[in-house]
XYZ file of N, CA, C and O in Angstrom:
836
model
N 111.520 61.360 158.926
C 112.955 61.737 159.686
C 113.088 63.002 159.368
O 113.041 63.361 157.913
N 113.543 63.963 160.075
C 113.979 65.550 159.637
C 115.157 65.476 158.633
O 115.941 64.887 158.910
N 115.056 66.363 158.015
C 116.148 66.451 156.771
C 117.357 67.423 157.237
O 116.928 68.506 157.992
N 118.741 67.058 157.556
C 119.664 68.076 157.661
C 120.139 68.903 156.832
O 120.189 68.690 155.411
N 119.932 70.370 157.119
C 120.456 71.396 156.393
C 121.590 71.698 156.493
O 122.222 71.700 157.574
N 122.216 72.197 155.114
C 123.714 72.564 155.249
C 123.750 73.792 155.814
O 122.623 74.596 155.872
N 125.083 74.245 156.181
C 125.241 75.770 156.669
C 125.030 76.913 155.664
O 124.965 76.467 154.375
N 125.021 78.211 156.220
C 124.674 79.447 155.312
C 125.598 80.297 155.552
O 126.221 80.392 156.459
N 125.979 81.454 154.549
C 126.654 82.509 154.752
C 126.232 83.451 155.992
O 127.057 84.333 156.334
N 124.989 83.201 156.488
C 124.687 84.099 157.827
C 124.324 83.019 158.962
O 123.430 81.991 158.892
N 124.936 83.179 159.848
C 124.965 82.981 161.259
C 125.044 83.648 162.530
O 126.163 84.149 162.275
N 124.097 83.690 163.274
C 124.156 84.561 164.168
C 123.856 83.953 165.854
O 123.120 82.872 165.688
N 124.635 84.494 166.639
C 124.695 83.949 168.031
C 124.360 85.214 169.066
O 125.079 86.204 168.505
N 123.630 85.023 170.109
C 123.188 86.027 170.920
C 124.465 86.694 171.819
O 125.649 85.976 172.012
N 124.746 87.939 171.693
C 125.816 88.670 172.074
C 125.441 88.695 173.727
O 124.448 88.724 174.286
N 126.390 88.872 174.358
C 126.402 88.928 176.043
C 125.865 90.548 176.200
O 126.004 91.260 175.470
N 125.205 90.694 177.396
C 124.541 91.845 177.815
C 125.788 92.762 178.264
O 127.051 92.420 178.341
N 125.989 94.070 178.040
C 126.883 94.984 177.997
C 127.645 94.880 179.327
O 127.337 94.991 180.215
N 129.029 94.967 179.005
C 129.890 95.105 180.174
C 130.712 96.344 180.061
O 130.652 97.176 178.831
N 131.735 96.625 181.250
C 132.365 97.756 181.066
C 133.771 97.296 180.355
O 134.397 97.005 180.949
N 133.295 97.563 178.801
C 134.769 97.480 178.186
C 134.831 98.181 176.808
O 133.514 98.842 176.906
N 135.696 98.285 176.187
C 135.628 99.530 174.998
C 134.439 99.156 174.088
O 134.032 99.953 173.374
N 134.477 97.719 173.703
C 133.624 97.139 172.694
C 132.972 96.071 172.965
O 133.035 95.138 172.704
N 131.898 96.337 174.275
C 130.942 95.481 174.607
C 130.425 94.171 173.649
O 129.849 93.298 173.949
N 130.098 94.931 172.286
C 129.220 94.005 171.353
C 129.949 92.762 171.081
O 129.610 91.981 170.304
N 131.309 92.878 171.262
C 132.408 91.803 170.976
C 132.317 90.401 171.774
O 132.581 89.438 171.314
N 131.758 90.677 173.093
C 131.332 89.411 173.798
C 130.368 88.511 173.571
O 129.258 89.065 172.684
N 130.563 87.500 173.820
C 129.767 86.227 173.223
C 128.731 85.784 174.373
O 129.597 85.657 175.667
N 127.937 85.205 174.480
C 127.076 84.451 175.277
C 126.668 83.129 174.794
O 125.931 82.990 173.808
N 127.159 81.818 175.613
C 126.835 80.771 175.188
C 125.672 80.371 175.436
O 125.430 79.262 176.155
N 124.302 80.764 175.308
C 123.147 80.375 175.435
C 122.589 79.373 174.690
O 121.525 78.641 175.231
N 123.047 78.994 173.462
C 122.528 77.963 172.505
C 123.730 77.111 172.065
O 123.998 76.631 170.936
N 124.461 76.418 173.176
C 125.360 75.498 172.773
C 124.920 74.411 172.024
O 125.641 73.901 171.030
N 123.873 73.659 172.329
C 123.336 72.682 171.494
C 122.849 73.075 170.252
O 123.368 72.066 169.479
N 122.664 74.085 169.809
C 122.068 74.485 168.580
C 123.046 74.820 167.650
O 123.320 74.211 166.860
N 124.075 75.255 168.131
C 125.566 75.384 167.641
C 125.997 74.142 167.263
O 126.655 74.073 166.135
N 126.017 73.281 168.065
C 126.582 71.985 167.989
C 125.945 71.136 166.746
O 126.355 70.590 166.104
N 124.409 71.049 166.985
C 123.591 70.711 165.914
C 123.901 71.130 164.656
O 124.177 70.365 163.508
N 124.101 72.838 164.271
C 124.516 73.119 163.048
C 125.736 72.730 162.595
O 125.905 72.574 161.575
N 126.912 72.677 163.653
C 127.757 72.122 163.230
C 128.159 70.886 162.480
O 128.658 70.440 161.583
N 127.425 69.897 163.298
C 127.176 68.380 162.860
C 126.655 68.119 161.141
O 127.120 67.464 160.552
N 125.514 69.080 161.334
C 124.933 68.890 159.816
C 125.717 69.777 158.738
O 125.488 69.560 157.592
N 126.535 70.719 159.444
C 127.333 71.329 158.161
C 128.175 70.523 157.410
O 128.593 70.864 156.400
N 128.486 69.194 157.808
C 129.704 68.399 157.346
C 128.849 67.837 156.143
O 129.444 67.304 154.991
N 127.607 68.254 155.844
C 126.767 67.453 154.648
C 126.493 68.652 153.714
O 125.992 68.512 152.820
N 126.739 69.855 153.820
C 126.794 70.850 153.227
C 127.603 70.831 151.848
O 128.671 70.580 151.737
N 126.924 71.415 150.524
C 127.669 71.246 149.312
C 128.385 72.749 149.451
O 127.691 73.700 149.707
N 129.322 72.845 148.791
C 130.038 74.085 148.657
C 129.862 74.301 146.900
O 130.763 75.394 146.823
N 129.307 73.708 145.975
C 129.133 74.068 144.817
C 127.959 75.016 144.620
O 126.698 74.869 145.431
N 127.651 75.659 143.451
C 126.262 76.193 143.374
C 125.161 75.425 143.270
O 125.440 74.225 142.603
N 124.112 76.014 143.107
C 122.953 75.101 142.971
C 122.850 74.803 141.337
O 123.507 75.353 140.373
N 122.144 73.754 140.809
C 122.143 73.481 139.641
C 121.627 74.392 138.673
O 120.483 75.040 139.143
N 122.184 74.811 137.538
C 121.735 75.900 136.751
C 122.222 77.135 137.099
O 121.726 78.254 136.337
N 122.681 77.434 138.186
C 123.159 78.572 138.719
C 125.007 78.833 138.546
O 125.692 77.720 138.807
N 125.311 79.921 137.737
C 126.607 80.128 137.592
C 127.107 81.086 138.674
O 126.467 82.570 138.286
N 128.496 81.149 139.147
C 128.775 82.398 139.801
C 129.282 83.483 139.266
O 129.939 83.115 137.984
N 128.852 84.685 139.459
C 129.787 85.687 138.829
C 130.931 85.759 138.533
O 131.903 85.209 139.453
N 131.507 86.200 137.463
C 132.808 86.527 136.981
C 132.841 87.308 135.910
O 131.934 87.355 134.930
N 133.782 88.255 135.998
C 134.967 88.427 136.850
C 134.124 88.974 138.060
O 133.446 89.615 138.224
N 134.873 88.483 139.121
C 134.497 89.100 140.454
C 135.752 89.477 141.368
O 136.824 88.982 141.251
N 135.503 90.872 141.620
C 136.666 91.475 142.889
C 136.277 91.442 143.935
O 135.331 92.025 144.326
N 137.201 90.935 145.170
C 136.752 90.865 146.336
C 137.319 91.978 146.934
O 136.625 92.736 147.912
N 138.141 92.915 145.982
C 138.455 94.172 146.721
C 137.402 95.078 146.644
O 137.120 96.130 147.831
N 136.519 94.841 145.636
C 135.116 95.986 145.417
C 134.202 95.178 146.151
O 133.485 96.147 146.765
N 134.099 93.969 146.725
C 133.005 93.243 147.199
C 133.132 93.411 148.856
O 132.414 93.480 149.750
N 134.209 93.651 149.271
C 134.758 93.916 150.887
C 133.980 94.877 151.191
O 133.595 96.116 150.681
N 133.949 94.954 152.566
C 133.101 96.077 153.249
C 131.827 95.478 153.711
O 131.389 94.391 153.892
N 130.782 96.329 154.260
C 129.443 96.011 154.779
C 128.488 95.953 153.702
O 128.515 96.740 152.949
N 127.519 95.146 154.159
C 126.310 94.809 153.235
C 125.313 94.781 153.897
O 125.269 94.174 154.938
N 124.088 95.214 153.641
C 122.850 95.002 154.561
C 121.921 94.275 154.015
O 122.072 94.109 152.746
N 121.268 93.168 154.693
C 120.664 92.348 154.158
C 119.143 92.851 154.047
O 118.560 93.460 154.934
N 118.891 93.023 152.587
C 117.660 93.253 152.089
C 116.254 92.444 152.272
O 115.290 92.755 152.734
N 116.689 91.157 151.838
C 115.681 90.125 151.990
C 116.367 88.751 151.982
O 117.564 88.430 151.828
N 115.851 87.569 152.394
C 116.127 86.322 152.693
C 115.090 85.435 152.790
O 113.827 86.010 152.808
N 115.205 83.935 152.635
C 114.478 83.038 152.809
C 114.627 82.505 154.262
O 115.795 82.776 154.770
N 113.534 82.181 154.974
C 113.584 81.938 156.326
C 114.533 80.447 156.600
O 114.167 79.188 155.947
N 115.333 80.709 157.742
C 115.822 79.590 158.115
C 115.802 79.655 159.683
O 116.007 80.823 160.105
N 116.204 78.707 160.335
C 116.049 79.032 162.105
C 117.424 79.947 162.566
O 117.169 80.669 163.487
N 118.419 79.885 161.532
C 119.612 80.777 162.342
C 119.567 82.096 162.196
O 120.123 83.064 162.819
N 118.399 82.562 161.337
C 118.179 84.093 161.274
C 116.959 84.472 161.565
O 116.481 85.588 161.701
N 116.044 83.244 162.054
C 114.819 83.697 162.368
C 114.583 84.762 163.561
O 115.101 84.758 164.448
N 113.616 85.966 163.301
C 113.223 86.773 164.216
C 114.162 87.821 163.953
O 114.215 88.664 164.930
N 115.192 88.008 163.501
C 116.112 88.953 163.268
C 115.882 90.060 162.385
O 115.117 90.015 161.246
N 116.164 91.383 162.561
C 116.027 92.209 161.797
C 117.174 93.200 161.753
O 118.241 92.481 162.742
N 117.452 94.094 161.164
C 118.768 94.954 161.020
C 120.038 94.038 160.743
O 121.295 94.504 161.510
N 119.947 93.123 159.721
C 121.126 92.005 159.629
C 122.034 92.761 158.886
O 121.669 93.346 157.428
N 123.013 92.668 158.957
C 124.299 92.929 158.252
C 125.377 92.040 158.059
O 125.386 91.091 158.992
N 126.299 92.223 157.082
C 127.490 91.225 157.019
C 128.793 92.121 156.708
O 128.454 92.881 155.906
N 129.972 91.751 157.166
C 131.008 92.690 156.685
C 132.016 91.871 156.236
O 132.450 90.718 157.165
N 132.816 91.693 155.027
C 133.667 91.136 154.877
C 135.154 91.862 154.434
O 135.032 92.892 154.020
N 136.307 91.154 155.312
C 137.171 91.709 155.161
C 138.495 90.907 154.737
O 138.486 90.089 155.192
N 139.068 91.122 153.634
C 140.112 90.169 153.195
C 141.083 89.900 154.173
O 141.651 91.014 154.655
N 141.911 88.684 154.224
C 143.031 88.471 155.119
C 144.321 88.386 154.211
O 144.091 87.798 153.377
N 145.559 88.235 154.974
C 146.486 88.316 154.339
C 146.816 86.679 153.577
O 147.526 86.510 152.651
N 146.192 85.565 154.276
C 146.380 84.108 153.703
C 145.368 83.948 152.538
O 144.984 82.800 152.153
N 144.745 85.101 152.107
C 143.664 84.716 151.038
C 142.133 84.339 151.522
O 141.313 84.325 150.631
N 141.902 84.141 152.713
C 140.692 83.955 153.251
C 139.850 85.304 153.657
O 140.793 86.478 153.263
N 138.726 85.501 153.826
C 137.895 86.450 154.223
C 137.331 86.263 155.589
O 136.679 85.379 155.708
N 137.407 87.348 156.335
C 136.767 87.254 157.415
C 135.531 87.746 157.293
O 135.184 88.972 157.055
N 134.458 87.092 158.135
C 132.983 87.289 157.945
C 132.435 87.700 159.157
O 132.642 86.916 160.133
N 131.790 88.896 159.239
C 131.102 89.266 160.637
C 129.583 89.472 160.302
O 129.230 90.211 159.713
N 128.695 88.509 160.704
C 127.352 88.982 160.824
C 126.942 89.375 162.160
O 127.073 88.924 162.991
N 125.918 90.659 161.642
C 125.121 91.158 162.989
C 123.875 91.256 162.543
O 123.311 91.918 161.774
N 123.172 91.211 163.823
C 121.501 91.374 163.465
C 120.923 91.698 165.067
O 121.432 91.281 165.924
N 119.808 92.120 164.903
C 118.997 92.350 166.119
C 117.629 91.145 166.079
O 116.875 91.165 165.753
N 117.906 90.766 167.416
C 116.900 89.901 167.814
C 115.667 90.287 168.471
O 115.927 90.697 169.390
N 114.661 90.380 167.682
C 113.735 91.205 168.241
C 112.886 90.834 169.627
O 112.557 91.413 170.600
N 112.668 89.509 169.265
C 112.216 88.475 170.746
C 113.058 88.854 172.087
O 112.472 89.095 173.328
N 114.458 88.681 171.781
C 115.107 88.495 173.015
C 115.863 90.300 173.261
O 116.396 90.623 174.088
N 115.758 90.952 172.353
C 115.798 92.364 172.745
C 117.204 92.538 172.688
O 117.442 93.183 173.566
N 117.917 91.739 171.786
C 119.382 91.973 171.995
C 120.053 91.748 170.585
O 119.493 91.180 169.789
N 121.173 92.336 170.694
C 121.897 92.177 169.093
C 122.792 90.908 169.421
O 122.972 90.179 170.274
N 122.820 90.317 168.279
C 123.609 89.002 167.980
C 124.645 89.182 166.842
O 124.416 89.896 165.956
N 125.778 88.535 166.988
C 126.812 88.275 166.298
C 127.436 87.153 165.873
O 127.502 86.226 166.896
N 128.042 87.021 164.552
C 128.681 85.523 164.504
C 129.922 85.916 163.367
O 129.842 86.724 162.745
N 131.081 85.462 163.842
C 132.187 85.716 163.251
C 132.817 84.379 162.314
O 132.642 83.305 162.921
N 132.939 84.430 160.945
C 133.407 83.144 160.180
C 134.381 83.466 159.582
O 134.819 84.463 159.219
N 134.574 82.660 158.416
C 135.624 82.602 157.748
C 135.308 82.393 156.085
O 134.487 80.820 155.984
N 135.498 82.741 155.225
C 135.178 82.191 153.595
C 136.586 82.088 152.897
O 137.686 82.711 153.304
N 136.611 81.142 152.162
C 137.541 80.570 151.369
C 136.792 80.446 149.964
O 135.992 80.163 149.544
N 137.588 81.087 148.893
C 137.392 80.826 147.503
C 137.123 79.217 147.073
O 138.078 78.543 147.626
N 136.580 78.871 146.508
C 136.231 77.375 145.992
C 137.100 77.401 144.711
O 137.411 75.917 144.488
N 137.432 78.306 144.004
C 138.395 78.050 143.004
C 138.907 79.319 142.760
O 139.487 79.895 143.542
N 138.863 80.007 141.649
C 140.035 81.188 141.208
C 139.175 82.194 141.891
O 137.832 82.342 141.810
N 139.811 83.052 142.492
C 139.216 84.443 143.350
C 138.661 85.466 142.255
O 137.952 86.326 142.911
N 138.378 85.000 140.863
C 137.769 86.042 140.288
C 136.656 85.290 139.821
O 135.737 85.994 139.115
N 136.076 84.550 140.749
C 134.696 83.910 140.334
C 134.105 84.117 141.939
O 134.741 83.560 142.744
N 132.929 84.689 142.037
C 132.129 84.927 143.106
C 131.630 83.732 143.925
O 130.629 83.528 144.104
N 132.380 82.585 143.991
C 131.961 81.346 144.605
C 132.864 80.860 145.647
O 133.852 80.865 145.606
N 132.348 81.124 146.887
C 133.285 80.527 148.188
C 132.235 79.854 149.112
O 131.226 79.290 149.010
N 132.977 79.201 149.915
C 132.517 78.448 151.290
C 132.686 79.108 152.504
O 133.894 79.777 152.407
N 131.847 79.450 153.215
C 131.900 80.034 154.516
C 131.713 79.081 155.671
O 130.757 78.263 155.695
N 132.449 79.322 156.737
C 132.508 78.352 157.799
C 132.218 79.419 159.110
O 132.873 80.409 159.307
N 131.574 78.907 160.013
C 131.118 79.446 161.388
C 131.561 78.527 162.376
O 131.462 78.901 163.623
N 131.928 77.313 161.970
C 131.908 76.149 162.897
C 132.948 75.072 162.351
O 132.886 74.117 162.255
N 134.314 75.730 162.699
C 135.429 75.229 162.162
C 135.492 74.718 160.869
O 135.402 75.386 160.106
N 135.875 73.275 160.633
C 136.122 72.759 159.259
C 134.905 72.420 158.726
O 134.979 71.976 157.692
N 133.470 73.068 159.194
C 132.267 72.718 158.374
C 132.139 74.063 157.637
O 131.995 75.182 158.414
N 131.953 73.869 156.265
C 131.543 74.638 155.287
C 130.241 74.646 154.708
O 129.859 73.546 154.480
N 129.778 75.908 154.279
C 128.497 75.869 153.300
C 128.912 76.700 152.248
O 129.684 77.674 152.298
N 128.141 76.528 151.035
C 128.420 77.416 149.819
C 127.721 78.805 149.925
O 126.814 79.075 150.700
N 128.339 79.985 149.406
C 128.365 81.158 149.090
C 128.377 81.554 147.894
O 129.817 81.598 147.569
N 127.374 81.891 146.865
C 127.607 82.012 145.712
C 126.854 83.112 145.074
O 125.765 83.516 145.340
N 127.796 84.169 144.608
C 127.096 85.347 144.303
C 126.470 85.213 142.862
O 127.269 85.040 141.987
N 125.367 84.951 142.713
C 124.698 84.835 141.342
C 124.353 85.873 140.861
O 123.977 85.756 139.176
N 124.003 87.304 141.173
C 123.971 88.290 140.243
C 124.422 89.355 141.051
O 124.573 89.518 142.264
N 125.311 90.445 140.417
C 125.945 91.453 140.958
C 125.636 92.631 140.340
O 125.900 92.694 139.205
N 125.635 93.881 140.889
C 125.300 95.068 140.290
C 126.875 95.380 139.779
O 127.963 95.471 140.596
N 126.988 96.082 138.357
C 128.457 96.382 138.006
C 128.961 97.587 138.737
O 129.990 97.295 138.929
N 128.438 98.248 139.801
C 128.905 99.256 140.814
C 128.783 98.468 142.160
O 129.405 99.283 143.032
N 128.789 97.235 142.224
C 128.849 96.414 143.662
C 127.807 97.169 144.727
O 128.027 97.441 145.560
N 126.890 97.664 144.040
C 125.668 98.222 144.896
C 124.736 97.100 145.670
O 123.963 97.460 146.504
N 124.701 96.266 144.853
C 123.460 95.171 145.468
C 124.357 93.602 145.058
O 124.963 93.585 143.766
N 123.796 92.526 145.628
C 123.985 91.415 144.946
C 123.081 90.411 145.573
O 122.216 90.534 146.426
N 122.950 89.214 144.811
C 121.918 88.122 144.814
C 122.907 87.066 145.583
O 123.627 86.539 144.328
N 122.781 86.400 146.476
C 123.745 85.474 146.834
C 122.767 84.135 147.013
O 121.643 84.211 147.868
N 123.368 82.869 146.554
C 122.604 81.866 146.925
C 123.429 80.874 147.746
O 124.775 80.786 147.700
N 122.991 79.854 148.626
C 123.586 78.837 149.130
C 123.884 77.540 148.281
O 124.085 78.045 147.392
N 123.729 76.583 148.824
C 124.128 75.449 148.123
C 123.057 74.606 147.467
O 123.187 73.868 146.468
N 121.837 75.200 147.577
C 120.603 75.121 146.911
C 119.587 76.278 146.694
O 120.023 77.358 148.014
N 118.446 76.260 145.950
C 117.734 77.611 146.011
C 117.067 77.880 146.978
O 115.976 79.217 147.212
N 117.098 77.113 148.181
C 116.156 77.489 149.385
C 117.061 78.143 150.349
O 116.452 78.607 151.348
N 118.173 78.669 150.122
C 119.159 79.637 150.684
C 119.288 80.877 149.712
O 120.301 80.718 148.683
N 118.712 81.797 149.993
C 118.730 83.136 149.079
C 118.704 84.404 149.822
O 117.936 84.407 150.640
N 119.791 85.255 149.568
C 119.733 86.525 150.154
C 119.856 87.759 148.963
O 120.616 87.637 147.866
N 119.162 88.840 149.416
C 119.504 89.900 148.693
C 120.059 90.686 149.545
O 119.719 91.318 150.617
N 121.162 91.323 149.073
C 122.191 92.347 149.706
C 122.440 93.796 148.983
O 122.296 93.569 148.064
N 122.824 94.797 149.924
C 122.977 95.797 149.331
C 123.710 96.877 150.120
O 123.901 96.608 151.259
N 124.530 97.717 149.540
C 125.182 98.773 150.185
C 124.336 99.579 151.281
O 124.871 100.204 152.207
N 123.150 99.869 150.576
C 122.350 100.669 151.519
C 121.261 99.917 152.114
O 121.084 98.672 151.748
N 120.705 100.474 153.108
C 119.436 99.670 153.908
C 118.292 99.559 152.839
O 117.423 98.569 153.615
N 117.891 100.330 151.571
C 117.079 100.153 150.877
C 117.153 99.931 149.623
O 118.409 100.635 149.295
N 116.754 99.390 148.650
C 116.912 99.768 147.258
C 115.855 100.230 146.454
O 114.500 100.454 146.832
N 116.093 101.095 145.380
C 115.065 101.581 144.512
C 113.876 100.549 144.313
O 114.469 99.332 143.966
N 112.822 100.779 144.305
C 111.772 99.863 143.759
C 111.880 99.275 142.493
O 111.767 97.831 142.576
N 112.431 99.773 141.543
C 112.606 99.244 140.282
C 113.814 98.276 140.095
O 113.873 97.002 139.676
N 114.808 98.635 141.088
C 116.079 97.784 141.085
C 115.581 96.468 141.860
O 116.143 95.531 141.345
N 115.065 96.643 142.922
C 114.571 95.858 143.859
C 113.764 94.628 142.956
O 113.840 93.551 143.169
N 112.698 95.145 142.248
C 111.909 94.196 141.635
C 112.824 93.376 140.384
O 112.270 92.280 140.006
N 113.640 93.899 139.812
C 114.594 93.349 138.844
C 115.483 92.192 139.583
O 115.383 91.294 138.834
N 115.881 92.540 140.773
C 116.689 91.496 141.237
C 115.818 90.278 141.855
O 116.032 88.984 141.598
N 114.236 90.767 141.860
C 113.528 89.369 142.375
C 113.228 88.610 141.254
O 113.260 87.501 141.174
N 112.774 89.498 140.146
C 112.881 88.762 138.951
C 113.990 87.794 138.381
O 113.606 86.484 138.062
N 115.191 88.362 138.590
C 116.239 87.089 138.562
C 116.449 86.282 139.278
O 116.538 85.289 139.114
N 115.935 86.359 140.497
C 116.078 85.334 141.635
C 115.135 84.050 141.050
O 115.341 83.022 141.151
N 113.757 84.663 140.775
C 112.582 83.932 140.308
C 113.193 82.924 139.449
O 112.978 81.860 139.080
N 113.834 83.740 138.245
C 114.315 83.088 137.064
C 115.301 81.760 137.145
O 115.578 80.891 136.920
N 116.185 81.971 138.500
C 116.772 80.795 139.277
C 116.354 79.845 139.844
O 117.206 78.907 140.363
N 115.131 79.942 140.199
C 114.321 78.877 140.919
C 114.240 79.287 142.351
O 113.579 78.420 143.069
N 114.355 80.548 142.713
C 114.153 80.851 144.253
C 112.736 81.168 144.020
O 111.937 81.744 143.380
N 111.984 80.542 145.381
C 110.686 80.913 145.866
C 110.448 82.216 146.377
O 110.838 82.631 147.669
N 110.430 83.198 145.385
C 110.758 84.539 145.775
C 109.612 85.426 146.811
O 109.708 86.159 147.430
N 108.271 84.725 146.496
C 107.202 84.909 147.274
C 107.282 84.375 148.687
O 106.635 85.083 149.821
N 108.266 83.840 149.101
C 108.772 83.567 150.555
C 110.018 84.148 151.010
O 110.195 84.147 152.267
N 110.196 85.323 150.418
C 110.943 86.237 151.060
C 110.851 86.953 152.095
O 110.017 87.450 152.138
N 111.474 87.132 152.983
C 111.306 87.870 154.319
C 112.071 89.342 153.823
O 113.286 89.378 153.874
N 111.241 90.407 154.088
C 112.038 91.518 153.916
C 112.394 92.366 154.894
O 111.529 92.476 155.894
N 113.747 92.698 154.883
C 114.356 93.061 156.372
C 114.330 94.480 156.656
O 114.765 95.083 155.747
N 113.972 94.620 157.957
C 113.783 95.989 158.181
C 115.050 96.678 158.864
O 115.883 95.857 159.482
N 115.705 97.801 158.827
C 116.810 98.202 159.478
C 116.305 99.888 160.054
O 116.383 100.801 159.347
N 116.160 99.881 161.428
C 115.908 101.067 161.923
C 116.552 101.262 163.193
O 116.700 102.289 163.762
N 117.596 100.542 163.487
C 118.433 100.410 164.668
C 119.827 100.899 164.256
O 120.023 100.814 163.102
N 120.547 101.471 165.372
C 121.703 101.924 165.146
C 122.729 100.760 165.284
O 122.815 100.107 166.474
N 123.654 100.164 164.267
C 124.555 99.137 164.743
C 125.459 99.481 165.802
O 126.175 100.270 165.808
N 125.730 98.508 166.837
C 126.552 98.644 167.824
C 127.994 99.083 167.246
O 128.628 99.793 168.309
N 128.384 98.728 166.218
C 129.808 98.851 165.716
C 129.958 100.385 165.536
O 131.059 101.022 165.537
N 128.608 100.893 164.870
C 128.738 102.421 164.814
C 128.423 103.374 166.192
O 128.336 104.579 165.802
N 127.962 102.861 167.072
C 127.805 103.374 168.220
C 129.076 103.653 169.247
O 128.943 104.261 170.202
N 130.047 103.152 168.811
C 131.565 103.086 169.480
C 131.634 104.398 169.715
O 131.577 105.320 168.991
């Protein structure tokens, strides 16, 4: 029997074809309603605690963490499969939550995809451990396991080590820095040989307005 997988901090849905509007990339195209429903159903099984042996970064500052991060590497999962140019934008909200906007380019469909979600701290906001939802009440863990002192890169894990992302403020990282992050991820139990290295060659629709 297939194993149900919990949700993760990156979820992408295809955007509608361009329309005559000020920001056409904000439109949604419900071409995968069954996939979205399936993800929502299994999301209820997702843990929002860090993986065993992983401690989220503290002290953590949302004020410094907010803004855009580029996905440098990820482990493969269906919700991002075939995506390039993936980024995430985090915006603090007045109620203490965080608005999450993920965007990427689906190479086979030749179109941009976007998903908007909500993140909440699972404890004190000074610890980088959150839960993220793209499907209403269903949340999955988002844990900052390692973070550059200047907030230039981050290693993020999901509810277990099969969910891992390397994020950065820039589209690339210096080789020595990248190697050090990979070594750190490996020490936490991540299968770093399975990392998919994400290319960034296109102009984000949000930047082309």
